Short mmCIF file of C-alpha atoms in Angstrom, two decimals:
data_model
loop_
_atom_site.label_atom_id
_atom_site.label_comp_id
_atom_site.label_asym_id
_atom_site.label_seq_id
_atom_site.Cartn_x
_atom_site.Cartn_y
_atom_site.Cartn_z
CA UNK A 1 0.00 0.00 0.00
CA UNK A 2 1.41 3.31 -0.72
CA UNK A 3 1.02 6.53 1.01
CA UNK A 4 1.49 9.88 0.20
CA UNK A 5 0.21 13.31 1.35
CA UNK A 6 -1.00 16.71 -0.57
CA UNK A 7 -0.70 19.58 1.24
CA UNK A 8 -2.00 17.71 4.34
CA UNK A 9 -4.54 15.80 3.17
CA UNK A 10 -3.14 12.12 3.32
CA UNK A 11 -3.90 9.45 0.66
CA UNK A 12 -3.36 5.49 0.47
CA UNK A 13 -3.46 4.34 -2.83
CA UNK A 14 -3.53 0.13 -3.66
CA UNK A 15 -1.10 -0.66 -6.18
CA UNK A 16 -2.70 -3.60 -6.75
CA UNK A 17 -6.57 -2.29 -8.23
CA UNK A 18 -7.07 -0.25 -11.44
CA UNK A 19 -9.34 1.60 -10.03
CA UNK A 20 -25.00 46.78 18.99
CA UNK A 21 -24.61 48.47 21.48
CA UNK A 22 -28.54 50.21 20.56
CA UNK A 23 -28.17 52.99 19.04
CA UNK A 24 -30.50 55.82 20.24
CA UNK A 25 -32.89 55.73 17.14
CA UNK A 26 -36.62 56.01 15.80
CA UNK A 27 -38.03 53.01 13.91
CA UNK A 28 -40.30 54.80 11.07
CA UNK A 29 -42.18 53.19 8.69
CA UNK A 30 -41.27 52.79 5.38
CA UNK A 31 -43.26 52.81 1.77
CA UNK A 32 -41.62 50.13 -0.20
CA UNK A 33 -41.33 47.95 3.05
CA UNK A 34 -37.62 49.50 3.16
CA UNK A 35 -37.75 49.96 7.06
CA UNK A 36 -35.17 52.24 8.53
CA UNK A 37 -34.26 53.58 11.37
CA UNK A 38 -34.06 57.24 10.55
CA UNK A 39 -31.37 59.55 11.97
CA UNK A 40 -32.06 62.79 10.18
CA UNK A 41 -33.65 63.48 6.65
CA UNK A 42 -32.30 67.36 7.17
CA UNK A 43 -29.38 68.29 5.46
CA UNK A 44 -26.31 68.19 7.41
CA UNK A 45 -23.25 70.20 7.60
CA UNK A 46 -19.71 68.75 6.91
CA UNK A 47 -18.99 69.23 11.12
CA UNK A 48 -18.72 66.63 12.95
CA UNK A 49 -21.60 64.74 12.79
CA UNK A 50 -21.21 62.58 16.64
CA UNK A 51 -18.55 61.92 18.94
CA UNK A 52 -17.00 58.61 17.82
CA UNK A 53 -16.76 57.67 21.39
CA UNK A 54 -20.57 57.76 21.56
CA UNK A 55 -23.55 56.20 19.69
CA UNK A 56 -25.34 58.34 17.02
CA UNK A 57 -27.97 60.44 18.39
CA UNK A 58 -31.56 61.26 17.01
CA UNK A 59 -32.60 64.06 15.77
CA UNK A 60 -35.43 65.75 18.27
CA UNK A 61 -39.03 64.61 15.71
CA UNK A 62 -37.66 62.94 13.02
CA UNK A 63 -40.51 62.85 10.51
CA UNK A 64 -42.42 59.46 9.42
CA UNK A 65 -41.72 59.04 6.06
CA UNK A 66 -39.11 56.32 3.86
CA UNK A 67 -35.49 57.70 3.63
CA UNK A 68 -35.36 55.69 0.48
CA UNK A 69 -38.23 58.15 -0.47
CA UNK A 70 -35.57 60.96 -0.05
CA UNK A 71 -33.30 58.76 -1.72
CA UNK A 72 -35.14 59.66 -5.49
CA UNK A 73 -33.74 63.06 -5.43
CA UNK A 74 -30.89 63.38 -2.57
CA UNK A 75 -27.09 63.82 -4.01
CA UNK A 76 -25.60 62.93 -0.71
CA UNK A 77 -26.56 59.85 1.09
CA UNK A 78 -25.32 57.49 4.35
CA UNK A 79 -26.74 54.50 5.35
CA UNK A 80 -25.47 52.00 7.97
CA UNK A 81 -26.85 48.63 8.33
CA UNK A 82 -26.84 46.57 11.29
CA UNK A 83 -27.69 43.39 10.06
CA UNK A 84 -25.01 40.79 9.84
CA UNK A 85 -26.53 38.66 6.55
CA UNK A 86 -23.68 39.53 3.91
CA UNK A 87 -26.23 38.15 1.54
CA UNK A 88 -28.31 40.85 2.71
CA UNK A 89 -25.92 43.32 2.93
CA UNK A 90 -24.44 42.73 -0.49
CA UNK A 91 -28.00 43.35 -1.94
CA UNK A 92 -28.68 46.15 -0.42
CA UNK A 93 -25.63 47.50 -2.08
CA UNK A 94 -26.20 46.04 -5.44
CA UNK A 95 -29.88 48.37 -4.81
CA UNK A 96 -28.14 51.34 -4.10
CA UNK A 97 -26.40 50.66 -6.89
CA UNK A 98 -28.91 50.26 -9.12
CA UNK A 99 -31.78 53.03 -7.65
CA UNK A 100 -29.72 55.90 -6.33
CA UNK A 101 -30.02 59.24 -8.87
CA UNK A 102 -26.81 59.24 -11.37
CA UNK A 103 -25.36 62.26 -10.03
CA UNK A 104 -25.75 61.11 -6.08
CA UNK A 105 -22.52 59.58 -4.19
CA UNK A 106 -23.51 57.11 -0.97
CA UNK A 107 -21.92 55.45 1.21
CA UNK A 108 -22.53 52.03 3.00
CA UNK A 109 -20.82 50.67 5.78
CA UNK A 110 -22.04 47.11 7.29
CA UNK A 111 -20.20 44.69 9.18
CA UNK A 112 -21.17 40.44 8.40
CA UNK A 113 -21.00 37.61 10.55
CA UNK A 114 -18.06 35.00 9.70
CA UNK A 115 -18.01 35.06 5.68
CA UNK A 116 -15.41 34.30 2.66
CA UNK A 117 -16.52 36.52 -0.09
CA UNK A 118 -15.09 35.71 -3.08
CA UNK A 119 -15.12 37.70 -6.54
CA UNK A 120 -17.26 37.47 -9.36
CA UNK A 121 -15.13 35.49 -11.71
CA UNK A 122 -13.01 33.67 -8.96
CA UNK A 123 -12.94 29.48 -8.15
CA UNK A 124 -13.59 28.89 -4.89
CA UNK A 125 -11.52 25.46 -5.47
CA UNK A 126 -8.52 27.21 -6.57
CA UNK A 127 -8.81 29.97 -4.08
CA UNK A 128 -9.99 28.32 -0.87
CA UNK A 129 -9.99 25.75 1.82
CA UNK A 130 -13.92 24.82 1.35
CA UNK A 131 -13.29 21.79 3.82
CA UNK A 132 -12.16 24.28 6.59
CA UNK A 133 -14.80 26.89 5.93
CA UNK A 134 -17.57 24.21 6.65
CA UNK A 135 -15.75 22.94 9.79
CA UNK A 136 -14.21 26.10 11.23
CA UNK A 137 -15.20 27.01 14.57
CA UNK A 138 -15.19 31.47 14.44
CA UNK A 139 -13.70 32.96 17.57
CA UNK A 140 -16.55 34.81 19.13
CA UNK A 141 -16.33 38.60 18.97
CA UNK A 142 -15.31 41.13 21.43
CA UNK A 143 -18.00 43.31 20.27
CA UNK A 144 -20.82 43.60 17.18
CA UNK A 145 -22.46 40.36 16.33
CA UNK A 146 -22.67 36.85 15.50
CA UNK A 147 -25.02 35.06 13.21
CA UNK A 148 -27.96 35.60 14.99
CA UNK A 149 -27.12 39.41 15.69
CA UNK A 150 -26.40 39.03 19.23
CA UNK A 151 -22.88 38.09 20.53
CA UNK A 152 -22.14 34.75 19.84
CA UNK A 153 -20.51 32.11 16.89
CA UNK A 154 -21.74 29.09 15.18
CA UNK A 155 -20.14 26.23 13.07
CA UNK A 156 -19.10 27.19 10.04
CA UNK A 157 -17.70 30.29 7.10
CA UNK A 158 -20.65 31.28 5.35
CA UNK A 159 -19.40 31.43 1.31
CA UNK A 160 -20.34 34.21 -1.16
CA UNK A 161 -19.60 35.26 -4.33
CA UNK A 162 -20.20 39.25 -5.20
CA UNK A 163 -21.31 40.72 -8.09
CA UNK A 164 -17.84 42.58 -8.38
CA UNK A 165 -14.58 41.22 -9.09
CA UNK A 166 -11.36 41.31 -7.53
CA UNK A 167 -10.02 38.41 -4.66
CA UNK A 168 -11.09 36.78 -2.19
CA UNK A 169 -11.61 38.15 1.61
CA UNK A 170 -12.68 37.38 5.13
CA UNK A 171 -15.30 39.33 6.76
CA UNK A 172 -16.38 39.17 10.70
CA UNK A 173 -17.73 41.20 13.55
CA UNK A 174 -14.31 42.77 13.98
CA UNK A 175 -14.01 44.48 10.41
CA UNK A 176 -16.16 47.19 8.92
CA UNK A 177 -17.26 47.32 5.16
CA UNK A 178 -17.43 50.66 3.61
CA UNK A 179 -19.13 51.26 -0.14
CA UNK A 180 -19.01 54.32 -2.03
CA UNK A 181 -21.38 54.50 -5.02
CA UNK A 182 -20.75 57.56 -7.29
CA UNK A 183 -20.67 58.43 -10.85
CA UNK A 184 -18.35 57.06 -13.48
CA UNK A 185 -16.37 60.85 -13.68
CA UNK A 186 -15.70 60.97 -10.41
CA UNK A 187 -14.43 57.14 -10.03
CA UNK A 188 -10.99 57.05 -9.08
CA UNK A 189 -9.55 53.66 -7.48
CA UNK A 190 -7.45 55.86 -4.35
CA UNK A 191 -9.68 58.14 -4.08
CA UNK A 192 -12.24 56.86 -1.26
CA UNK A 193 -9.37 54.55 -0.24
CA UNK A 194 -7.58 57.70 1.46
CA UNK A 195 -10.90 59.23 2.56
CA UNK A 196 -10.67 55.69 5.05
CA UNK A 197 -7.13 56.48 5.21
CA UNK A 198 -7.53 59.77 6.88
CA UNK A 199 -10.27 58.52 9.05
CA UNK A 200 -7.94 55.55 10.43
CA UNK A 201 -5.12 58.48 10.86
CA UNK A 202 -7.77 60.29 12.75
CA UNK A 203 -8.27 57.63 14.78
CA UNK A 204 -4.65 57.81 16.30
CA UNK A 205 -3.11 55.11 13.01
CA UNK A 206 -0.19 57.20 11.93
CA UNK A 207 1.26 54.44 9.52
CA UNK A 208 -1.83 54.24 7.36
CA UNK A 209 -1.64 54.68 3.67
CA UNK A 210 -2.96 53.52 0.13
CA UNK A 211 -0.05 51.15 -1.70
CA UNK A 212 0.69 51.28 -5.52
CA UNK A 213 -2.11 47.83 -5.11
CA UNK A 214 -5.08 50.60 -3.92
CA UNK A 215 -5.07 48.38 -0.98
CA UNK A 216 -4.72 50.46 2.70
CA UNK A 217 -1.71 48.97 4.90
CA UNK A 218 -0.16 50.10 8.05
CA UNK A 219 3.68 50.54 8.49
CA UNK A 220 5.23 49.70 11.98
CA UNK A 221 7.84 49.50 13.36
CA UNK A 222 9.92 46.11 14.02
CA UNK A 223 9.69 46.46 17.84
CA UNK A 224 5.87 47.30 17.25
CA UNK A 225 5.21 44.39 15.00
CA UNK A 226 7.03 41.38 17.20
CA UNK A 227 4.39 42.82 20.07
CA UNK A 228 1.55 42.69 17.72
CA UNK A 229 2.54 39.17 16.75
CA UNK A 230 2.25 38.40 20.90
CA UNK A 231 -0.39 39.77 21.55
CA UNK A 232 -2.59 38.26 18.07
CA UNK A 233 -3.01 41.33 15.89
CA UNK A 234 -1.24 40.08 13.17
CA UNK A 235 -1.47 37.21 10.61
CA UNK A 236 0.16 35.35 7.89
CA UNK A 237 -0.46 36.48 4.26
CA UNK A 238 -4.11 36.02 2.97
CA UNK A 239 -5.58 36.77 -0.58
CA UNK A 240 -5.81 40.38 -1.87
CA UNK A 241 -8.26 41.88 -3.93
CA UNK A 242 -6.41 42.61 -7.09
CA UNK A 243 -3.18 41.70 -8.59
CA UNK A 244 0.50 43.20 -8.09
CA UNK A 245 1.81 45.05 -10.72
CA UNK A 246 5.60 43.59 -11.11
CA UNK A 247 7.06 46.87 -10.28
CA UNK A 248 5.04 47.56 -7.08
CA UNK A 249 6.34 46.98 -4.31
CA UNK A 250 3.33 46.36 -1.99
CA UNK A 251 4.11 45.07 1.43
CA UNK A 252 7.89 47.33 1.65
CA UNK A 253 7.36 50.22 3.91
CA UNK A 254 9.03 53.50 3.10
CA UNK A 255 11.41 53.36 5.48
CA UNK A 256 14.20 51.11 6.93
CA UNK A 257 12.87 49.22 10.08
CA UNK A 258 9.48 49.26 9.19
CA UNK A 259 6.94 46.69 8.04
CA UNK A 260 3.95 46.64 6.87
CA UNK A 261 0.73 44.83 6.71
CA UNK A 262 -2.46 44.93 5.06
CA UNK A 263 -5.73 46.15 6.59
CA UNK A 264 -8.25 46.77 3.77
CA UNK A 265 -8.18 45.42 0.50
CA UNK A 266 -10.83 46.90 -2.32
CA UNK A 267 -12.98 45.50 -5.37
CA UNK A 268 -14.65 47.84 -7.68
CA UNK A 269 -17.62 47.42 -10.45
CA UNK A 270 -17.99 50.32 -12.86
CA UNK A 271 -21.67 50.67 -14.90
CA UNK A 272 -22.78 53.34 -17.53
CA UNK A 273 -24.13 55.42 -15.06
CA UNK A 274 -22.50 54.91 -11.65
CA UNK A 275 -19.19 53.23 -10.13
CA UNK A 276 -18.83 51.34 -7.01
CA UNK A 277 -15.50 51.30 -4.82
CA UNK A 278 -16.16 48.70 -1.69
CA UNK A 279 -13.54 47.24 0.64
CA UNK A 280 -13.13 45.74 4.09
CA UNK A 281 -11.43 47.27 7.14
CA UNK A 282 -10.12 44.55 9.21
CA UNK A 283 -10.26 46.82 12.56
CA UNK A 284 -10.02 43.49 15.83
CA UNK A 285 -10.94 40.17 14.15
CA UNK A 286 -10.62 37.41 16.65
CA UNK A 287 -9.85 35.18 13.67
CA UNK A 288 -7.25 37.20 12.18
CA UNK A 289 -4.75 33.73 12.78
CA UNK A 290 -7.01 31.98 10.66
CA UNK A 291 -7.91 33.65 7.69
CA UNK A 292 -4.43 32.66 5.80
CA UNK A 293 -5.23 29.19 6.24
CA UNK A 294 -8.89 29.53 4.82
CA UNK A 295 -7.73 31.80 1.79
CA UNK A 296 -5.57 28.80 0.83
CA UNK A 297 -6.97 25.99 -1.08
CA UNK A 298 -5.26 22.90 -0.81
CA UNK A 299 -5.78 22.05 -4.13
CA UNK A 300 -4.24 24.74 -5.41
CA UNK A 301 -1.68 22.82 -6.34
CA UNK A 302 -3.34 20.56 -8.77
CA UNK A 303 -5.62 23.31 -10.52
CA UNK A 304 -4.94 25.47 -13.79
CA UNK A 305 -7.79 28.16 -14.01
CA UNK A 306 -8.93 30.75 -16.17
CA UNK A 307 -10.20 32.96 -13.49
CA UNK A 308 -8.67 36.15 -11.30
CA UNK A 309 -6.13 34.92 -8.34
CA UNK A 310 -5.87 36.41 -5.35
CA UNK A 311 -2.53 37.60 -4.19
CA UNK A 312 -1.76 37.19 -0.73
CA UNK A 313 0.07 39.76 1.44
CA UNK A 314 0.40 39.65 5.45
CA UNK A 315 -2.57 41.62 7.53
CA UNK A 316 -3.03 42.41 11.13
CA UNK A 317 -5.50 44.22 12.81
CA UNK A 318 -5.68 48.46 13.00
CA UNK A 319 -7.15 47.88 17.00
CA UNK A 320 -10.09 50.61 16.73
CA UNK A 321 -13.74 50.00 17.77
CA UNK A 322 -16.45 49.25 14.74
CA UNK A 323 -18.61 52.35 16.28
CA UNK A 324 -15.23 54.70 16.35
CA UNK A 325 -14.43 53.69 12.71
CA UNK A 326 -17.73 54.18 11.42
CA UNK A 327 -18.05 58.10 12.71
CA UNK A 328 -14.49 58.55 11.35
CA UNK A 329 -15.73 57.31 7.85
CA UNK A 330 -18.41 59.33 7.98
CA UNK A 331 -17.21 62.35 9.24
CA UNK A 332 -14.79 62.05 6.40
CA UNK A 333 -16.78 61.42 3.83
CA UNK A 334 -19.38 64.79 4.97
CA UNK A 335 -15.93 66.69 4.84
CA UNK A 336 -15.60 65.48 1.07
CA UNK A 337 -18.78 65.72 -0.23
CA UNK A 338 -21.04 68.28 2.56
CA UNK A 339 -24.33 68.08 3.35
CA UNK A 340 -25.97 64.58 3.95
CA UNK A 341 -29.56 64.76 2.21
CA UNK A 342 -30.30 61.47 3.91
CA UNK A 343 -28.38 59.33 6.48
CA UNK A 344 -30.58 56.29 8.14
CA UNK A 345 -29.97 52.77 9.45
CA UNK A 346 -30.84 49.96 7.74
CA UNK A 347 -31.56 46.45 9.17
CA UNK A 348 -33.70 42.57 8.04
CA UNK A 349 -36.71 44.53 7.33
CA UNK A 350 -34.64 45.66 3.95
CA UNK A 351 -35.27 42.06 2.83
CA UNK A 352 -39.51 43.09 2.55
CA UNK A 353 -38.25 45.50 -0.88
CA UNK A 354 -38.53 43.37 -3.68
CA UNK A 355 -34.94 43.99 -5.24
CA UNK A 356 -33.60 43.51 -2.32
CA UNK A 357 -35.27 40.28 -1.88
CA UNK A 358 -34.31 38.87 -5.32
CA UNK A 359 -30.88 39.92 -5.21
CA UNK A 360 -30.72 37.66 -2.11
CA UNK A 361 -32.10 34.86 -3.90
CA UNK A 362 -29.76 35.11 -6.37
CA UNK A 363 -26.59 35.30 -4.32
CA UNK A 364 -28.04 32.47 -2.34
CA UNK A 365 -28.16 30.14 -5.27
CA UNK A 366 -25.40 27.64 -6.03
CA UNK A 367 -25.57 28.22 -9.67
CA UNK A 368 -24.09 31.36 -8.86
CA UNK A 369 -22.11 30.53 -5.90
CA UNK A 370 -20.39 27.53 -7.86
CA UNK A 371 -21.85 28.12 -11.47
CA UNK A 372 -20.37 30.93 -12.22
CA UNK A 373 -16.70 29.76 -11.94
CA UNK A 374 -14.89 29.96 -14.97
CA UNK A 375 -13.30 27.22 -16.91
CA UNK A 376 -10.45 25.01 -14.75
CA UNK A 377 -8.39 21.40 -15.36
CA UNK A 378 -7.40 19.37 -12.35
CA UNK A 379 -4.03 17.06 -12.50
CA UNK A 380 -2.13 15.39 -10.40
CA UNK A 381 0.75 15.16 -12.94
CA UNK A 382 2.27 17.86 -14.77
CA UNK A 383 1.28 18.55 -18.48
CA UNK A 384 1.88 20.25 -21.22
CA UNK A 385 -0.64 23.30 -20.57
CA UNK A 386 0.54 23.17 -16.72
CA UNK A 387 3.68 22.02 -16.22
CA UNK A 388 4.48 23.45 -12.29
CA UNK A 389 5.82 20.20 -10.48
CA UNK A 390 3.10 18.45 -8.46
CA UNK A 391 3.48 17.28 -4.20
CA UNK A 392 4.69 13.84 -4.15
CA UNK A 393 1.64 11.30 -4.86
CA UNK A 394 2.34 7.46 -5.62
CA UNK A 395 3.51 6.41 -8.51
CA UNK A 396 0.92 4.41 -9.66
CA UNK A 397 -1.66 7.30 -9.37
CA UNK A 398 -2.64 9.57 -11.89
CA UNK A 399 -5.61 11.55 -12.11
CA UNK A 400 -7.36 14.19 -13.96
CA UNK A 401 -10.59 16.28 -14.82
CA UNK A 402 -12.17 19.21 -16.62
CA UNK A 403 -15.10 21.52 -15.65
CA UNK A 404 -16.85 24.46 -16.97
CA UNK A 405 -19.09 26.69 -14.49
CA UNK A 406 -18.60 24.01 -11.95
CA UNK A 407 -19.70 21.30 -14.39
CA UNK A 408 -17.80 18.28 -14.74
CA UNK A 409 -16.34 17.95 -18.16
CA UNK A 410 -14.23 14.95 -18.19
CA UNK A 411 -13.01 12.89 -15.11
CA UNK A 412 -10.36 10.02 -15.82
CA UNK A 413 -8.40 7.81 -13.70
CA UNK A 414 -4.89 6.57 -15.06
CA UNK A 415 -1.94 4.38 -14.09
CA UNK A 416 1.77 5.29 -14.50
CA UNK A 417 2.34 2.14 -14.52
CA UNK A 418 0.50 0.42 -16.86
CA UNK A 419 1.35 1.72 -19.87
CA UNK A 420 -0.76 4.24 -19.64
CA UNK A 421 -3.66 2.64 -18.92
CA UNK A 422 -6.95 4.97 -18.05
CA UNK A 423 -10.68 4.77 -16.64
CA UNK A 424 -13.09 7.00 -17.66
CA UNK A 425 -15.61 7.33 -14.95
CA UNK A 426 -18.87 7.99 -16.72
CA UNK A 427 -20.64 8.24 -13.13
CA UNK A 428 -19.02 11.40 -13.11
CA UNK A 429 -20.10 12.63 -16.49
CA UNK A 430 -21.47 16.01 -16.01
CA UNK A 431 -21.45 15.85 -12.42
CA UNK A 432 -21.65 19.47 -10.69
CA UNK A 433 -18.18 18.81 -8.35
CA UNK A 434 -20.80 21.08 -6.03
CA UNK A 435 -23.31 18.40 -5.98
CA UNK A 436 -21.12 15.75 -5.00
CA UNK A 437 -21.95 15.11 -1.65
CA UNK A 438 -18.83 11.83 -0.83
CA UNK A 439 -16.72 11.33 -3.55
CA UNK A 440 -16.23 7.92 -2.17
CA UNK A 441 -19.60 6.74 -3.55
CA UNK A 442 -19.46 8.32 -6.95
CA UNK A 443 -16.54 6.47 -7.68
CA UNK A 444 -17.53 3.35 -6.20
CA UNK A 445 -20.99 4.15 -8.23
CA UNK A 446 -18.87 4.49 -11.18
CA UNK A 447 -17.15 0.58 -11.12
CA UNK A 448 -13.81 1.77 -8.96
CA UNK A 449 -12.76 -0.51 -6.63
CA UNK A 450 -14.08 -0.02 -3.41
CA UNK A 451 -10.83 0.06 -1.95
CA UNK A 452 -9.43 2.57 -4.14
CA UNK A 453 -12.28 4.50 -4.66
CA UNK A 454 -12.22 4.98 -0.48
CA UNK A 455 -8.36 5.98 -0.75
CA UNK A 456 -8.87 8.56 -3.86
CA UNK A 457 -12.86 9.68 -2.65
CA UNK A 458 -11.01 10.49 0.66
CA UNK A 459 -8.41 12.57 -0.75
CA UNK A 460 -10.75 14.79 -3.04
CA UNK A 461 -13.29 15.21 -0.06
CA UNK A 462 -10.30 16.70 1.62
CA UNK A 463 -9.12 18.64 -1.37
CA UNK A 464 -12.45 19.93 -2.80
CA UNK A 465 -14.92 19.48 0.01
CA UNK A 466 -18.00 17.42 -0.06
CA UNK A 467 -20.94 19.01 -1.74
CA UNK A 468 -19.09 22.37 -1.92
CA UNK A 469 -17.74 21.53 1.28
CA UNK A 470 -21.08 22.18 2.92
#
């Protein structure tokens, strides 16, 4: 019996067989069911809108009507949600998106529970470990919320897949999402990054700037960083949002004795009529430690794809409060852009408007989830299209597939030492890899031999995950 292991994942192979804190607010009614909780629908001036170190405050008789009602004619717009579905809030942004006048500029900020959000034209086998993002425990939160909105963690990484493109990121009660929707002339990748930029330098972060990637990193010092590495507010590399241009030199701070680390990372989707810059401030994640090893796929190895890579770069945490950060953002972005025709609260109730509600469906869905990954071959030897060495598998074992949005093309075992000698496992014919709940079976449902099919169904449940890695 021979033994070998791929990135971890061991395999036995028989040579022998072929085979909130409450913010101080008034709920209002809302016409669509949009509800809100409304914290002024008068313009406001560019001053300091609250103390960071407190919760927003009301206005004194805020009137009943929809913000989203304002919403058809205001040019300036804030809303914060406070639910934690990122299906939720991801549609919620897609509707701004798509609703808010083409001259307006808005920004969204929303924090989600424990979530890999991958982008539009990513793999999520080629990107990440979907085994560990099914089994991971989250550390509970020092503050915001868990799944249910209350303090707390569950079983599991919830997996999306945006409507913009860009890499693939980790999102949890300790790191803020901020959205700016504006129009196409005013688009400009740094822009809104160094709007955050001066809100994090507000917030007593000296080091923080925008890198030649449009990503926002921190320099510190050496002394600074071996404490932060203590005392858990740093991590290994995970995936960024876009790739590095050879000649940028990302992760070097500008001075000797520094380094520096990653903090927000930024995708962008541009339409006739408006532009939308979002990213995710990673302010005190109590996962931070694990989010290289879930932007990692352990298949990586084996996989030549056709979609966008992530590229990874070390991250830590900036160590501000989610309420502090969002009045900095906000404060910054009424400096930029004045007067805020509407600024409200949103929460589940958004899920009542229709768009909303259909958007969610969609993002929900594993066609899009898995269908929508672009075309990828899997090979455990190298070949002529992919010829990067492979880990160290036995001899005797040679295996390799095809699929198109997620859709098994081909799927064929072979033998190195047979002369080439190769199954075709028909079983698998057009099999969605997301559907496949044990690999195990479907090759023993194919004619493998059960004792084989256990030692190669084991290895690709650890590799790809089972059903998606649900």
């Amino acid at each position: 019996m021979a033994t070998a292991t791929g990135h971890g994942v061991p395999l036995q192979i028989s040579p022998d067989h072929h085979e909130t804190p409450q913010h101080t607010m008034t709920m209002l009614s809302s016409t669509p069911a949009f509800t809100m909780r409304l914290i002024s629908r008068r313009p406001l001036t560019a001053r300091p809108l609250f103390d960071s170190s407190k919760p927003f405050s009301s206005s004194p008789s805020p009137r009943r009507s929809s913000p989203l009602a304002s919403a058809a004619t205001a040019r300036t717009q804030v809303y914060i949600s406070r639910s934690s579905d990122p299906f939720l809030n991801l549609s919620i942004e897609h509707h701004l998106l798509q609703t808010t006048p083409s001259g307006s500029t808005v920004l969204f900020l929303y924090t989600n529970r424990p979530s890999v959000v991958i982008g539009r034209n990513q793999n999520p086998w080629l990107e990440l470990n979907l085994p560990l993002l099914h089994a991971y425990v989250p550390r509970p939160a020092t503050q915001g919320r868990g799944d249910d909105g209350k303090d707390g963690h569950a079983a599991g990484v919830t997996l999306v897949r945006r409507r913009s493109g860009g890499g693939s990121v980790f999102h949890d009660a300790g790191n803020v999402n901020f959205s700016v929707i504006c129009p196409p002339a005013a688009f400009d990748r740094d822009r809104h990054a160094e709007m955050v930029v001066r809100a994090l330098r507000g917030l007593g972060v000296p080091g923080a700037r925008v890198n030649c990637r449009h990503d926002i990193v921190v320099d510190v010092g050496v002394d600074a960083d071996a404490d932060a590495g203590k005392a858990g507010v740093r991590a290994p590399p995970q995936a960024s949002s876009a790739p590095a241009p050879e000649t940028c030199a990302a992760n070097r701070g500008p001075e000797d004795g520094k380094a520096t680390f990653k903090v927000s990372g930024s995708a962008y989707k541009l339409t006739r009529l408006r532009s939308l810059h979002h990213g995710t401030c990673l302010l005190s994640s109590p996962n931070l430690g694990s989010i290289g090893q879930m932007l990692r796929s352990p298949a990586e190895p084996f996989i030549k794809g056709r979609g966008v890579e992530s590229v990874r770069s070390p991250v830590r945490n900036v160590g501000v409060g989610n309420e502090e950060f969002e009045g900095a953002v906000v404060r910054e972005f009424g400096a930029m852009y004045g007067a805020f025709d509407v600024i409200a609260e949103v929460d589940e109730d958004a899920a009542e408007l229709e768009s909303v509600r259909k958007g969610m469906k969609e993002l929900q869905s594993r066609d899009w989830l898995y269908g929508q990954t672009p075309l990828f071959s899997f090979s455990t030897r190298p070949t002529e299209d992919d010829p990067r060495p492979r880990p160290t598998l036995p001899d005797d074992f040679n295996l390799s597939f095809e699929a198109r949005q997620g859709v098994l093309q081909s799927f064929v075992l072979g033998s190195t030492s047979t002369a080439g000698e190769k199954w075709s496992v028909a079983s698998l014919a057009d099999a969605k890899i997301h559907d496949v709940d044990d690999w195990v079976e479907r090759l023993r449902g194919g004619g493998i031999n059960s004792d084989r099919a256990s030692a190669i169904g084991s290895w690709l449940n650890g590799l790809l995950g089972a059903g998606g890695g649900r």
